[in-house]
């Protein structure tokens, strides 16, 4: 059972980070107002939201499985208070900080109708802070931190987000692109 929890904790953490990278890239792409990957804007927004929900679900699996794993020896305190753990306190603390930021994002998203769009958007910017913190946590924490496959996943995730950020600062990125005027057909043209 211990090995299963350990593998579940590692695997869910890696997949959650990959999904978080995709979420950040899609979030940047959604702000452009253009279609991406041949999908309409609403589909990009739905993909962004669903990938975020799956990333959060896997993050919860990551945290809970490592909490119950006797090898990891995490205390509940380590899961909610950053930099308080005994094993690599700084790097584990980054993971805890990222988890706390995700909890703040979830809470404000659930209370979005009470906060208003401006307040929600202000807190939602924490997602951009959450990604590099999670990346550093994955880069330095755990038994696979120095393995070639994890380093490859982290480099590819970084490349994806950096490509989205680079595109964000190009002149072709328009925050509010011009809309194509619609032409209403007359009843004679319909026939």
GROMACS .gro file of C-alpha atoms in nm:
model
  191
    1UNK     CA    1   0.000   0.000   0.000
    2UNK     CA    2   0.286   0.238   0.079
    3UNK     CA    3   0.433   0.203  -0.269
    4UNK     CA    4   0.091   0.269  -0.425
    5UNK     CA    5   0.047   0.589  -0.223
    6UNK     CA    6   0.397   0.703  -0.310
    7UNK     CA    7   0.348   0.645  -0.684
    8UNK     CA    8   0.002   0.802  -0.671
    9UNK     CA    9   0.143   1.107  -0.493
   10UNK     CA   10   0.427   1.153  -0.741
   11UNK     CA   11   0.222   1.084  -1.051
   12UNK     CA   12  -0.068   1.307  -0.955
   13UNK     CA   13   0.173   1.588  -0.871
   14UNK     CA   14   0.347   1.568  -1.207
   15UNK     CA   15   0.023   1.549  -1.406
   16UNK     CA   16  -0.124   1.834  -1.201
   17UNK     CA   17   0.178   2.050  -1.285
   18UNK     CA   18   0.150   1.966  -1.655
   19UNK     CA   19  -0.220   2.055  -1.647
   20UNK     CA   20  -0.145   2.376  -1.459
   21UNK     CA   21   0.102   2.468  -1.735
   22UNK     CA   22  -0.167   2.404  -1.995
   23UNK     CA   23  -0.414   2.611  -1.790
   24UNK     CA   24  -0.173   2.906  -1.776
   25UNK     CA   25  -0.108   2.886  -2.151
   26UNK     CA   26  -0.480   2.859  -2.227
   27UNK     CA   27  -0.553   3.147  -1.990
   28UNK     CA   28  -0.307   3.365  -2.177
   29UNK     CA   29  -0.455   3.250  -2.508
   30UNK     CA   30  -0.811   3.313  -2.391
   31UNK     CA   31  -0.721   3.676  -2.316
   32UNK     CA   32  -0.624   3.730  -2.678
   33UNK     CA   33  -0.983   3.700  -2.790
   34UNK     CA   34  -0.874   3.489  -3.086
   35UNK     CA   35  -0.942   3.130  -3.164
   36UNK     CA   36  -0.674   2.884  -3.063
   37UNK     CA   37  -0.604   2.537  -3.197
   38UNK     CA   38  -0.889   2.587  -3.442
   39UNK     CA   39  -1.138   2.608  -3.154
   40UNK     CA   40  -1.385   2.892  -3.097
   41UNK     CA   41  -1.326   3.119  -2.798
   42UNK     CA   42  -1.594   2.955  -2.585
   43UNK     CA   43  -1.430   2.615  -2.638
   44UNK     CA   44  -1.089   2.750  -2.535
   45UNK     CA   45  -1.248   2.897  -2.222
   46UNK     CA   46  -1.423   2.567  -2.144
   47UNK     CA   47  -1.099   2.374  -2.199
   48UNK     CA   48  -0.919   2.621  -1.971
   49UNK     CA   49  -1.179   2.580  -1.697
   50UNK     CA   50  -1.201   2.201  -1.721
   51UNK     CA   51  -0.822   2.159  -1.728
   52UNK     CA   52  -0.804   2.382  -1.419
   53UNK     CA   53  -1.063   2.169  -1.238
   54UNK     CA   54  -0.877   1.850  -1.327
   55UNK     CA   55  -0.545   2.005  -1.217
   56UNK     CA   56  -0.699   2.098  -0.881
   57UNK     CA   57  -0.849   1.751  -0.838
   58UNK     CA   58  -0.512   1.591  -0.906
   59UNK     CA   59  -0.345   1.839  -0.673
   60UNK     CA   60  -0.579   1.725  -0.395
   61UNK     CA   61  -0.495   1.361  -0.476
   62UNK     CA   62  -0.124   1.456  -0.464
   63UNK     CA   63  -0.151   1.621  -0.123
   64UNK     CA   64  -0.381   1.365   0.039
   65UNK     CA   65  -0.191   1.059  -0.089
   66UNK     CA   66   0.141   1.199   0.037
   67UNK     CA   67  -0.020   1.292   0.368
   68UNK     CA   68  -0.128   0.932   0.423
   69UNK     CA   69   0.198   0.788   0.291
   70UNK     CA   70   0.415   0.680   0.587
   71UNK     CA   71   0.733   0.733   0.383
   72UNK     CA   72   0.663   1.102   0.321
   73UNK     CA   73   0.581   1.162   0.690
   74UNK     CA   74   0.389   1.484   0.631
   75UNK     CA   75   0.192   1.642   0.910
   76UNK     CA   76  -0.132   1.830   0.848
   77UNK     CA   77   0.053   2.141   0.960
   78UNK     CA   78   0.304   2.089   0.673
   79UNK     CA   79   0.018   2.085   0.423
   80UNK     CA   80  -0.122   2.426   0.514
   81UNK     CA   81   0.165   2.627   0.667
   82UNK     CA   82   0.446   2.700   0.420
   83UNK     CA   83   0.809   2.634   0.512
   84UNK     CA   84   0.725   2.442   0.832
   85UNK     CA   85   0.811   2.091   0.708
   86UNK     CA   86   1.114   1.891   0.814
   87UNK     CA   87   1.206   1.749   0.472
   88UNK     CA   88   1.356   2.015   0.245
   89UNK     CA   89   1.156   2.289   0.420
   90UNK     CA   90   1.203   2.557   0.155
   91UNK     CA   91   1.112   2.341  -0.145
   92UNK     CA   92   0.828   2.164   0.034
   93UNK     CA   93   0.715   2.506   0.158
   94UNK     CA   94   0.688   2.626  -0.202
   95UNK     CA   95   0.449   2.339  -0.270
   96UNK     CA   96   0.247   2.431   0.038
   97UNK     CA   97   0.241   2.795  -0.069
   98UNK     CA   98   0.120   2.697  -0.416
   99UNK     CA   99  -0.149   2.477  -0.258
  100UNK     CA  100  -0.261   2.768  -0.039
  101UNK     CA  101  -0.278   2.994  -0.346
  102UNK     CA  102  -0.492   2.734  -0.524
  103UNK     CA  103  -0.723   2.720  -0.222
  104UNK     CA  104  -0.758   3.100  -0.241
  105UNK     CA  105  -0.838   3.073  -0.612
  106UNK     CA  106  -1.102   2.809  -0.546
  107UNK     CA  107  -1.261   3.007  -0.263
  108UNK     CA  108  -1.280   3.327  -0.466
  109UNK     CA  109  -1.412   3.142  -0.769
  110UNK     CA  110  -1.690   2.997  -0.558
  111UNK     CA  111  -1.765   3.345  -0.424
  112UNK     CA  112  -1.724   3.517  -0.760
  113UNK     CA  113  -2.081   3.643  -0.768
  114UNK     CA  114  -2.025   3.817  -0.431
  115UNK     CA  115  -1.679   3.956  -0.508
  116UNK     CA  116  -1.758   4.097  -0.846
  117UNK     CA  117  -1.550   4.056  -1.159
  118UNK     CA  118  -1.282   4.307  -1.059
  119UNK     CA  119  -1.219   4.152  -0.717
  120UNK     CA  120  -1.223   3.801  -0.855
  121UNK     CA  121  -0.985   3.892  -1.136
  122UNK     CA  122  -0.744   4.052  -0.888
  123UNK     CA  123  -0.722   3.730  -0.688
  124UNK     CA  124  -0.722   3.520  -1.005
  125UNK     CA  125  -0.387   3.675  -1.098
  126UNK     CA  126  -0.244   3.452  -0.823
  127UNK     CA  127  -0.264   3.167  -1.074
  128UNK     CA  128   0.025   3.324  -1.259
  129UNK     CA  129   0.225   3.323  -0.935
  130UNK     CA  130   0.116   2.970  -0.851
  131UNK     CA  131   0.268   2.819  -1.166
  132UNK     CA  132   0.637   2.911  -1.115
  133UNK     CA  133   0.613   2.827  -0.745
  134UNK     CA  134   0.473   2.483  -0.834
  135UNK     CA  135   0.741   2.437  -1.097
  136UNK     CA  136   1.020   2.510  -0.848
  137UNK     CA  137   0.858   2.276  -0.596
  138UNK     CA  138   0.855   1.997  -0.854
  139UNK     CA  139   1.210   2.075  -0.963
  140UNK     CA  140   1.360   2.030  -0.616
  141UNK     CA  141   1.127   1.811  -0.409
  142UNK     CA  142   1.090   1.436  -0.410
  143UNK     CA  143   1.293   1.136  -0.509
  144UNK     CA  144   1.247   1.196  -0.882
  145UNK     CA  145   1.369   1.557  -0.877
  146UNK     CA  146   1.694   1.474  -1.058
  147UNK     CA  147   1.553   1.213  -1.297
  148UNK     CA  148   1.573   1.277  -1.672
  149UNK     CA  149   1.204   1.214  -1.732
  150UNK     CA  150   1.087   1.463  -1.468
  151UNK     CA  151   1.337   1.723  -1.585
  152UNK     CA  152   1.207   1.672  -1.942
  153UNK     CA  153   0.846   1.721  -1.831
  154UNK     CA  154   0.942   2.036  -1.640
  155UNK     CA  155   1.140   2.177  -1.933
  156UNK     CA  156   0.850   2.111  -2.174
  157UNK     CA  157   0.602   2.268  -1.932
  158UNK     CA  158   0.827   2.571  -1.897
  159UNK     CA  159   0.865   2.597  -2.275
  160UNK     CA  160   0.487   2.590  -2.320
  161UNK     CA  161   0.425   2.872  -2.073
  162UNK     CA  162   0.719   3.079  -2.199
  163UNK     CA  163   0.591   3.043  -2.557
  164UNK     CA  164   0.248   3.166  -2.445
  165UNK     CA  165   0.405   3.458  -2.258
  166UNK     CA  166   0.624   3.546  -2.558
  167UNK     CA  167   0.315   3.538  -2.782
  168UNK     CA  168   0.138   3.761  -2.529
  169UNK     CA  169   0.394   4.035  -2.585
  170UNK     CA  170   0.391   4.020  -2.964
  171UNK     CA  171   0.209   4.288  -3.165
  172UNK     CA  172  -0.033   4.026  -3.305
  173UNK     CA  173  -0.176   3.967  -2.956
  174UNK     CA  174  -0.481   4.188  -2.917
  175UNK     CA  175  -0.652   4.212  -2.583
  176UNK     CA  176  -0.977   4.314  -2.745
  177UNK     CA  177  -0.955   4.225  -3.114
  178UNK     CA  178  -1.172   4.403  -3.365
  179UNK     CA  179  -1.491   4.216  -3.432
  180UNK     CA  180  -1.604   4.134  -3.779
  181UNK     CA  181  -1.924   4.326  -3.852
  182UNK     CA  182  -2.223   4.101  -3.903
  183UNK     CA  183  -2.446   4.143  -4.197
  184UNK     CA  184  -2.810   4.050  -4.157
  185UNK     CA  185  -2.955   3.887  -4.461
  186UNK     CA  186  -3.284   4.013  -4.595
  187UNK     CA  187  -3.576   3.771  -4.651
  188UNK     CA  188  -3.517   3.794  -5.026
  189UNK     CA  189  -3.155   3.679  -4.986
  190UNK     CA  190  -3.258   3.379  -4.777
  191UNK     CA  191  -3.464   3.229  -5.058
   0.00000   0.00000   0.00000
